[in-house]
Tab-separated table of C-alpha atoms in Angstrom:
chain	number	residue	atom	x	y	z
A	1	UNK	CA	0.000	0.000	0.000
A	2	UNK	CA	0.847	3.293	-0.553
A	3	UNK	CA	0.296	4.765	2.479
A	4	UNK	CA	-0.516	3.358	6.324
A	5	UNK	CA	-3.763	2.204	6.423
A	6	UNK	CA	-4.080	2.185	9.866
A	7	UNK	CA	-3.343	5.898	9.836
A	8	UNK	CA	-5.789	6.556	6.977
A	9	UNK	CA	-8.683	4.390	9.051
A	10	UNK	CA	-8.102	6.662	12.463
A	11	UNK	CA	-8.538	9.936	10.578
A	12	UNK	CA	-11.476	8.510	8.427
A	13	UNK	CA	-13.362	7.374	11.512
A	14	UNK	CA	-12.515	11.573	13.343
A	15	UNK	CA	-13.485	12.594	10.738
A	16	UNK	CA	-16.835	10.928	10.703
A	17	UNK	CA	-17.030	11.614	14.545
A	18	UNK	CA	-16.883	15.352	13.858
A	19	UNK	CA	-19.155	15.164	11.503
A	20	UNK	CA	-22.016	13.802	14.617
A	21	UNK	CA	-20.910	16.881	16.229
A	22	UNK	CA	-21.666	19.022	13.743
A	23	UNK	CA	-25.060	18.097	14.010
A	24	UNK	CA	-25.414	17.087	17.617
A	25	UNK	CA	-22.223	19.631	19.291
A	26	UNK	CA	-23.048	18.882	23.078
A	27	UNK	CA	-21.769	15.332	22.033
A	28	UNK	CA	-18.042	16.939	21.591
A	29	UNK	CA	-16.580	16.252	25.044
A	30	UNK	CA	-17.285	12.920	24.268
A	31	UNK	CA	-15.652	12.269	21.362
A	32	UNK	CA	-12.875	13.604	22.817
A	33	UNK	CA	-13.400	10.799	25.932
A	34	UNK	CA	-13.742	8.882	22.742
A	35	UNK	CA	-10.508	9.332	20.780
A	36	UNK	CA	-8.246	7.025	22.906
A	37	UNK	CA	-10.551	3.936	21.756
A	38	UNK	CA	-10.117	4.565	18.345
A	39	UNK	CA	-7.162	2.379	17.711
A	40	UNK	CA	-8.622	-0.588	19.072
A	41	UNK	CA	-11.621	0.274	16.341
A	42	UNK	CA	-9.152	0.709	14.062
A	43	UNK	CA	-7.542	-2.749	14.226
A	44	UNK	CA	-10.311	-4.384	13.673
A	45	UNK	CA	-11.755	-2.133	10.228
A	46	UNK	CA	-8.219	-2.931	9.427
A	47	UNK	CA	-8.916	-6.764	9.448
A	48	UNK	CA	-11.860	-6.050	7.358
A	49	UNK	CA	-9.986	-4.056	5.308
A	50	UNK	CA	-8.200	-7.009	4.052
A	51	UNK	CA	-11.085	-9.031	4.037
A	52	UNK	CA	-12.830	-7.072	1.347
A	53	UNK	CA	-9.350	-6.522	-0.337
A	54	UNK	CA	-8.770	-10.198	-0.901
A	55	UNK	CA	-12.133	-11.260	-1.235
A	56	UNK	CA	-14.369	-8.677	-3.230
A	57	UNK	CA	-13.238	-9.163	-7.001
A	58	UNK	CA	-13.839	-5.986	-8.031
A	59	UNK	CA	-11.418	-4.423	-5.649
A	60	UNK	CA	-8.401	-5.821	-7.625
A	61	UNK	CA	-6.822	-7.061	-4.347
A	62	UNK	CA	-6.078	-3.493	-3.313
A	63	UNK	CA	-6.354	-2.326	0.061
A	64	UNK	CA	-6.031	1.393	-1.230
A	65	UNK	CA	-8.855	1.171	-3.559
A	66	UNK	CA	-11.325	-0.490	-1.043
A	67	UNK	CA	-10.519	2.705	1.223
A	68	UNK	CA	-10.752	5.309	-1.259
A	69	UNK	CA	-13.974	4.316	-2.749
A	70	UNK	CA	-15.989	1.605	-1.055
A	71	UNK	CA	-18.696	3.290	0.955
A	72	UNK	CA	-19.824	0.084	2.159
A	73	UNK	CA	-16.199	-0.194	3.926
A	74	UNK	CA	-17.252	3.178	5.048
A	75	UNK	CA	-20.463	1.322	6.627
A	76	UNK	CA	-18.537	-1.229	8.316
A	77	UNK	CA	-15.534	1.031	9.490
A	78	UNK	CA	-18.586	3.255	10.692
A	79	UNK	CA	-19.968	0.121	12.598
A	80	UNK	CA	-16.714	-0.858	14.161
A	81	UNK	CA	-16.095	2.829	16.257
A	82	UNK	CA	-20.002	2.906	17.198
A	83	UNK	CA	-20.087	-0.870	18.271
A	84	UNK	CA	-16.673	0.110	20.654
A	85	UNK	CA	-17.878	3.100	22.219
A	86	UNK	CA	-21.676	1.456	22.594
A	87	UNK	CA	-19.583	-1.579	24.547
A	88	UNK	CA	-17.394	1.387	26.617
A	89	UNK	CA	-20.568	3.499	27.595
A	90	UNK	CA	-22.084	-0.237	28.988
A	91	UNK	CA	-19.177	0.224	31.427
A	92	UNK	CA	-20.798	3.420	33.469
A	93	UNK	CA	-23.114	2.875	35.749
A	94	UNK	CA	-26.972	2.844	34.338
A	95	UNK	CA	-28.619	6.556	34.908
A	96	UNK	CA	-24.894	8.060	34.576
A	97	UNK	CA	-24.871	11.071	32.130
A	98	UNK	CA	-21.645	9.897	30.483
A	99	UNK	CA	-23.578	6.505	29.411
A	100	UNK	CA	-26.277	8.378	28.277
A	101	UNK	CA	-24.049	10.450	25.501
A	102	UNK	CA	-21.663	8.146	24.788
A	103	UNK	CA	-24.873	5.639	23.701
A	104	UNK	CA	-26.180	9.098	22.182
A	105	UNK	CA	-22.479	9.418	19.952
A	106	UNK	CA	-22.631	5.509	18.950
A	107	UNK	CA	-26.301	6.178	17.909
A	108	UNK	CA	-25.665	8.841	15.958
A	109	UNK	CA	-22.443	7.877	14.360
A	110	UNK	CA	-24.704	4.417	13.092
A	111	UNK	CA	-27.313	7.258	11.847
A	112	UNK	CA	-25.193	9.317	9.820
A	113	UNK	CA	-23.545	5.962	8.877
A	114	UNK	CA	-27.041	4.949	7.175
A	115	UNK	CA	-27.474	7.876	5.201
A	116	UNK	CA	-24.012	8.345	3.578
A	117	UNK	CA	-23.814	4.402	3.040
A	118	UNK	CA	-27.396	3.325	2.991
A	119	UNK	CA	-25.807	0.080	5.455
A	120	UNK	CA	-27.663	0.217	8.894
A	121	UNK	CA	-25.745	-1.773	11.642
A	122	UNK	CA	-27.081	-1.342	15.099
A	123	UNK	CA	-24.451	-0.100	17.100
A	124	UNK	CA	-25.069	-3.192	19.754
A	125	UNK	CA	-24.842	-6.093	16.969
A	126	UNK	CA	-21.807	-8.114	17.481
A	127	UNK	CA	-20.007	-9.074	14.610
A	128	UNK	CA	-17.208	-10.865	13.840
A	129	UNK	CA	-13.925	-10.416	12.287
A	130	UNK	CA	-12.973	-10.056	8.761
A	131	UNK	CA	-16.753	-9.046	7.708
A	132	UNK	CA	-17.708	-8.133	4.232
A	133	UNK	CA	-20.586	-5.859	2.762
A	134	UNK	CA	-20.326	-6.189	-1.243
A	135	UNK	CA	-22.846	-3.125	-2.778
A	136	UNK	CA	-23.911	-2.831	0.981
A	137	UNK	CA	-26.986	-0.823	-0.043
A	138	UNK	CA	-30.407	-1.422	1.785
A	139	UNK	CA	-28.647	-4.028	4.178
A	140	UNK	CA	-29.817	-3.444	7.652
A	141	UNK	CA	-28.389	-5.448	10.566
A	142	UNK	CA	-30.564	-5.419	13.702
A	143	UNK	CA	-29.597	-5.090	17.361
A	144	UNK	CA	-29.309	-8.312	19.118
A	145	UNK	CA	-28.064	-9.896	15.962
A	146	UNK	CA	-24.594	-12.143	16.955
A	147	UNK	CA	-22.561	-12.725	13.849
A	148	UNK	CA	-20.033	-14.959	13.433
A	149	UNK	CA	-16.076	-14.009	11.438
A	150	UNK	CA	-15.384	-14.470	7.996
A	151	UNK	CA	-19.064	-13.383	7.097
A	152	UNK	CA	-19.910	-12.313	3.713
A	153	UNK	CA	-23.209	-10.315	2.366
A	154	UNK	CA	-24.321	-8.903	-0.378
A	155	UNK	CA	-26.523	-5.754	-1.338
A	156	UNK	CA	-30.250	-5.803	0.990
A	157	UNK	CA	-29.605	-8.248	3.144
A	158	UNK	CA	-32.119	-7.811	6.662
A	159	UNK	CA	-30.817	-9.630	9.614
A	160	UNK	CA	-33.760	-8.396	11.895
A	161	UNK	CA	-37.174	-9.715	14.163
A	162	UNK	CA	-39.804	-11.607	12.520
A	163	UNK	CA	-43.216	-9.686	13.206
A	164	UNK	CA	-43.115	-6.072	14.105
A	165	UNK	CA	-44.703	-5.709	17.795
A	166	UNK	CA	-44.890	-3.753	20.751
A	167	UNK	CA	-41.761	-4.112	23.301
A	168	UNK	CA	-43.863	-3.766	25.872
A	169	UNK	CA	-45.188	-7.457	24.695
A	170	UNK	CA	-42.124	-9.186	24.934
A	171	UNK	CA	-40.341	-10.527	28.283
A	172	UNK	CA	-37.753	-8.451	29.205
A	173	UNK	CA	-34.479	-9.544	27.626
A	174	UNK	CA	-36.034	-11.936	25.510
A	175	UNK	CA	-34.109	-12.417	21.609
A	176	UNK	CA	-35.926	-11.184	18.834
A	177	UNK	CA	-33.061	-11.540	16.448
A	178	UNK	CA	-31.131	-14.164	14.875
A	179	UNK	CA	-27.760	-15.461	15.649
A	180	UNK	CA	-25.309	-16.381	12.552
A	181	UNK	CA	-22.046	-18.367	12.499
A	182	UNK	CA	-18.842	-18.243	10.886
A	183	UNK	CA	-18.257	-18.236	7.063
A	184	UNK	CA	-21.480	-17.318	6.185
A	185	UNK	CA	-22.534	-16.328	2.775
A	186	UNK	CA	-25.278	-14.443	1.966
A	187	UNK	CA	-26.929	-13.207	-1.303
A	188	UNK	CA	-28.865	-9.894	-2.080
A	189	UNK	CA	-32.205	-9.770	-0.807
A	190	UNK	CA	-31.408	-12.559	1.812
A	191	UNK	CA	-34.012	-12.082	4.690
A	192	UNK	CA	-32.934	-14.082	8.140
A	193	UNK	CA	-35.998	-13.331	10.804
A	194	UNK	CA	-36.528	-13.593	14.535
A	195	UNK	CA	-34.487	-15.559	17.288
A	196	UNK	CA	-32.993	-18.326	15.566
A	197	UNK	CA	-29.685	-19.567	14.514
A	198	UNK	CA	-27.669	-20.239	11.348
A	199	UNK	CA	-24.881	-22.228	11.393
A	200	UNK	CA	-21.266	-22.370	10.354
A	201	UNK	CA	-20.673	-22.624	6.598
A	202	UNK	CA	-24.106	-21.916	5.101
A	203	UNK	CA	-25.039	-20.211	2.035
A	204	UNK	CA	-28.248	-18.583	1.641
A	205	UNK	CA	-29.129	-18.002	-2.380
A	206	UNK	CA	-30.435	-14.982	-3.179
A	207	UNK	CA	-33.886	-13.785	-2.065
A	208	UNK	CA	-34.442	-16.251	0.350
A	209	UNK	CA	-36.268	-15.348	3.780
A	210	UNK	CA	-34.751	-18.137	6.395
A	211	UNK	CA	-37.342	-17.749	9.760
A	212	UNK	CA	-36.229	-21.326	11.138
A	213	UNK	CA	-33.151	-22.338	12.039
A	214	UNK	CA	-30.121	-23.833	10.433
A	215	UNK	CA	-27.490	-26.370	10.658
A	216	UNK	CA	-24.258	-25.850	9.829
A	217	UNK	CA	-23.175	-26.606	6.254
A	218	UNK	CA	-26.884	-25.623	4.901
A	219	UNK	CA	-27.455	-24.435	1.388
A	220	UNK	CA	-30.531	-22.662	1.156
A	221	UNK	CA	-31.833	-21.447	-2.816
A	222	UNK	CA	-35.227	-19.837	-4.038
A	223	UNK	CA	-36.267	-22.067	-6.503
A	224	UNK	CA	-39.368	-20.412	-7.529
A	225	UNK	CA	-42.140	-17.898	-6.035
A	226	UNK	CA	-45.942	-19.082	-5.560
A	227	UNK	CA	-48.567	-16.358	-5.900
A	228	UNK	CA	-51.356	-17.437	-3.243
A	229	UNK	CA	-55.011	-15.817	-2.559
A	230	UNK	CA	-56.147	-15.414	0.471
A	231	UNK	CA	-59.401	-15.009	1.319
A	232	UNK	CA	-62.609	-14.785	3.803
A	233	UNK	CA	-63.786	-18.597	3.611
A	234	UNK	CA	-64.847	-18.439	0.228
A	235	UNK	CA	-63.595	-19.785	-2.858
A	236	UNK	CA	-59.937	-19.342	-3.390
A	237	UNK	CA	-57.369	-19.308	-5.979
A	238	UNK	CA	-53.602	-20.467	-5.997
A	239	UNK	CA	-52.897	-20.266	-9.646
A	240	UNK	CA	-53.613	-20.522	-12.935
A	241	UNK	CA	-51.656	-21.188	-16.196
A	242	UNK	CA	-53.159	-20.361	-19.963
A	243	UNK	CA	-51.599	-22.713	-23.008
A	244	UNK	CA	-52.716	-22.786	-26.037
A	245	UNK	CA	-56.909	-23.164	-26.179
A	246	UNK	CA	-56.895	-24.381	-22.636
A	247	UNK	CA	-56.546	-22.567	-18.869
A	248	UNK	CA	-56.603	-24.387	-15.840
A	249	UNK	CA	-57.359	-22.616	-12.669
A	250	UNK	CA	-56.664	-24.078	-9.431
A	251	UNK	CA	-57.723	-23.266	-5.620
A	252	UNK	CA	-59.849	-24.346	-3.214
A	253	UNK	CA	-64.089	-24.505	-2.860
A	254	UNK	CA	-64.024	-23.833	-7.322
A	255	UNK	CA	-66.406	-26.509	-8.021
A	256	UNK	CA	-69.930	-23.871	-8.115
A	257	UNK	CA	-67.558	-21.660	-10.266
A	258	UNK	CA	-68.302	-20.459	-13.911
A	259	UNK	CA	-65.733	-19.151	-15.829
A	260	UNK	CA	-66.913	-16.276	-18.117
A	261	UNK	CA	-65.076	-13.990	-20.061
A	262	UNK	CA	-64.721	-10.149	-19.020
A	263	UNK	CA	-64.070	-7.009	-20.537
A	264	UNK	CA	-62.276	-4.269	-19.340
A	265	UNK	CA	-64.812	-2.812	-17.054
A	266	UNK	CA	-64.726	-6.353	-15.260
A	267	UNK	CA	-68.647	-6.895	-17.113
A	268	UNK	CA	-69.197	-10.359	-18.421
A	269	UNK	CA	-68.792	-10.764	-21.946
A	270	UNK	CA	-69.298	-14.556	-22.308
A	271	UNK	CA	-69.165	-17.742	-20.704
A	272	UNK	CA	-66.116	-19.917	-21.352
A	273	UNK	CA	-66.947	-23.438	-21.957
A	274	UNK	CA	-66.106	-26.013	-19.161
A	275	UNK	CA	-63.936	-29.236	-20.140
A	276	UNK	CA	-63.570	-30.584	-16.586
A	277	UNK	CA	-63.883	-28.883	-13.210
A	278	UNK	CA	-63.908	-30.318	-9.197
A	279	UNK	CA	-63.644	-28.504	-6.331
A	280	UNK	CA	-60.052	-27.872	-6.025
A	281	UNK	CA	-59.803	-26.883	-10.657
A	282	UNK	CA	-61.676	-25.886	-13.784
A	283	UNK	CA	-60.209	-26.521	-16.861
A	284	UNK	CA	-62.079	-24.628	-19.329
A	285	UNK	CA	-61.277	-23.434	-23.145
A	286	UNK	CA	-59.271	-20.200	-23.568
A	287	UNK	CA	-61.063	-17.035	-24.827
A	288	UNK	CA	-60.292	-16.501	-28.697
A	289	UNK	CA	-57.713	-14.007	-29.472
A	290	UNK	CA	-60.515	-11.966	-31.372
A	291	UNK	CA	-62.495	-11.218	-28.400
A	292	UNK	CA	-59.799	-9.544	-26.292
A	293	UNK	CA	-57.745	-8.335	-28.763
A	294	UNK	CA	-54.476	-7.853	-26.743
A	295	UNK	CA	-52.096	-10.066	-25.333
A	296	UNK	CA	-54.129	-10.070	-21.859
A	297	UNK	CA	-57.339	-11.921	-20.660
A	298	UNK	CA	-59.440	-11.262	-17.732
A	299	UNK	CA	-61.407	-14.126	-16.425
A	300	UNK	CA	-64.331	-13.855	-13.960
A	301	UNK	CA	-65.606	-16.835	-11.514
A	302	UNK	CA	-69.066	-16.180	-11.171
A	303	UNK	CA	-71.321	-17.763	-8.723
A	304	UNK	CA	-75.202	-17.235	-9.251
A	305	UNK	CA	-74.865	-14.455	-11.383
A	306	UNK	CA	-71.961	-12.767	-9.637
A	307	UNK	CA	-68.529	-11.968	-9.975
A	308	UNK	CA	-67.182	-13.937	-6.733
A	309	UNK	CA	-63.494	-13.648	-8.290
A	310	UNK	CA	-61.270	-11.936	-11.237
A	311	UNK	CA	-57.887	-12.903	-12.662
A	312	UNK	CA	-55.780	-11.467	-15.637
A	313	UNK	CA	-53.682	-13.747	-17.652
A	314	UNK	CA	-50.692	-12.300	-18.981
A	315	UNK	CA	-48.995	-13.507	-22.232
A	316	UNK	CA	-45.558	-12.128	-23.105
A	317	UNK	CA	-46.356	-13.542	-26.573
A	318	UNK	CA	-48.930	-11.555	-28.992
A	319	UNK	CA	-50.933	-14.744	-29.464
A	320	UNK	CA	-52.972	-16.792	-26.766
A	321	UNK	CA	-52.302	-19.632	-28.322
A	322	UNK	CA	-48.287	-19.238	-26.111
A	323	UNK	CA	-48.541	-19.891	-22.573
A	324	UNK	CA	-49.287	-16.988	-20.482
A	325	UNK	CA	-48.608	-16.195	-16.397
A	326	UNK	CA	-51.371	-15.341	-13.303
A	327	UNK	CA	-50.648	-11.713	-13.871
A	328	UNK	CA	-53.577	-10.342	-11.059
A	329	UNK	CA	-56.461	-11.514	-9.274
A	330	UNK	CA	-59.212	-9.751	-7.330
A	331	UNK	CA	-62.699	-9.733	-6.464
A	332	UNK	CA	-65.169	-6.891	-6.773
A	333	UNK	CA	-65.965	-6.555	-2.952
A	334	UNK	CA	-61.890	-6.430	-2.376
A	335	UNK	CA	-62.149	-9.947	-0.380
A	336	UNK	CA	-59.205	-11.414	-1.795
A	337	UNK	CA	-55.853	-10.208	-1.038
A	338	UNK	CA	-52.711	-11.326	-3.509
A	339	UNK	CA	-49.516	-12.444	-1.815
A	340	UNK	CA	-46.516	-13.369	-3.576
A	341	UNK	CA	-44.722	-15.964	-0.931
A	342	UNK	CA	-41.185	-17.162	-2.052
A	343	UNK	CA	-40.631	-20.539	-1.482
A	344	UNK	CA	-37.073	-21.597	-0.710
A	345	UNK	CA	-35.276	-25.325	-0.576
A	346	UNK	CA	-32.191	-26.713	1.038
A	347	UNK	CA	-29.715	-28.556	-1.538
């Protein structure tokens, strides 16, 4: 390297520190109590310095690089200093005014941290050594979260509690977010929820939401995403496919269904004739191209003369004779509500 890193790591993190006192100045006289801890900060950003260095192929293996430009090194350089002075202020005594600002500092050092990175770390997570943030942006690290060295994430990554509730309903104490071991790799978009544990050496794929826990060695993928209805009791729909002349629908409680074709005001045009149905499908014949005359259909499920449910089948082809997707579904009173619900598998 060019020039010390070490050195260049201590005057980026003062430099952030003054920064929280512009904006907050009756925190100064404690980031001058501060300043003394900064080394030990330093030693570890240094660590994951080389970390992102070695490991990040778009940094070219240079140390120099990574610190002039990575704002997600920023984030994690920003996470070491708060996380050190959070732990030092935990040394006063509870109620002591020097607690209070010092958590104030490490609070708003992880603030200003967020908006010039877009990386949230709680300054309370624990984290390992050697940890990596590639892109970094939308990543948000919650904080009772314990993870483990070597770690490696990618861009939106949410390491947080699984339902959003009042603390007041929670024991005192009690975990509410998840505790990851070493070596783990995780893609963008990679959502681990609530008070479990992932073990050593697993891989989450991207987009995959993990709410149960792990053992070590795990390899976790989306493999596809299920669009499911859910509604008040009534009938219900799951999916539906379009090929060629023929489009299957399949739920639950179909079997009193009709099919009918409907314009773009959701009013029936015509029934669609029925090849075979039961309670839990209809298979019935596609609409002609002629009577839509786009690349779209909307089909109604009509009980006794009502529209009890809507869907739009999507073709990316010009013809409905190609297969087409579940594009939207609905129902005129608003009963169904359309969730799209990844579905994940280990491999």
């Amino acid at each position: 390297m060019s020039r010390d890193p070490f050195q260049s790591i201590i005057l980026d993190a003062e430099h952030a520190l003054r920064a929280v006192v512009g904006i907050r100045p009756e925190l100064a006289p404690f980031v001058t109590l501060a300043r003394p801890w900064l080394d030990d900060a330093a030693r570890s950003a240094l660590e994951d310095l080389w970390a992102f260095a070695r490991r990040d192929a778009a940094a070219m293996g240079d140390p120099d690089y990574v610190l002039a430009t990575y704002r997600c090194f920023r984030a994690v350089l920003g996470y070491r200093v708060s996380n050190l002075i959070h732990r030092r202020a935990l040394s006063f005594p509870a109620g002591d005014a020097v607690r209070f600002y010092l958590v104030c500092l490490a609070r708003g050092l992880s603030e200003l941290m967020k908006v010039e990175t877009g990386v949230e770390i709680h300054p309370a997570a624990s984290i390992g050594a050697r940890f990596v943030i590639d892109h970094g942006l939308g990543t948000v690290i919650g904080e009772q979260v314990r993870l483990g060295t070597d770690c490696y994430l990618l861009q939106d990554v949410v390491l947080g509690g699984a339902a959003i509730a009042d603390s007041s309903l929670r024991p005192l104490g009690s975990r509410r977010h998840p505790d990851i071991g070493d070596r783990v790799e995780m893609g963008a978009g990679v959502r681990v929820l609530g008070p479990i544990t992932v073990g050593d050496d697993c891989w989450l794929g991207p987009g995959v939401t993990v709410t149960n826990t792990l053992p070590a060695h795990t390899r976790v993928k989306l493999v596809n995403t299920t669009q499911m209805i859910r509604g008040d009791g009534g009938p219900t729909i799951q999916g539906a496919v379009m090929f060629r002349d023929t489009v299957l629908i399949v739920g639950v409680r179909l079997g009193n269904l009709v099919p009918t074709m409907l314009d773009a005001t959701l009013e029936p045009i015509h029934q669609l004739k029925v090849v075979s149905s039961g309670d839990s499908y209809i298979c019935c014949h596609a609409p002609e191209r002629q009577a839509t005359g786009s690349g779209s259909v909307t089909i109604g499920l009509l009980v006794g003369g009502r529209i009890s449910s809507w869907l739009l089948l999507a073709s990316s082809a010009v013809g409905l004779g190609e297969s087409a997707d579940l594009a939207g579904v609905g129902s005129p009173g608003g009963r169904n509500v359309s969730l799209v619900v990844p579905r994940s598998e280990l491999i």
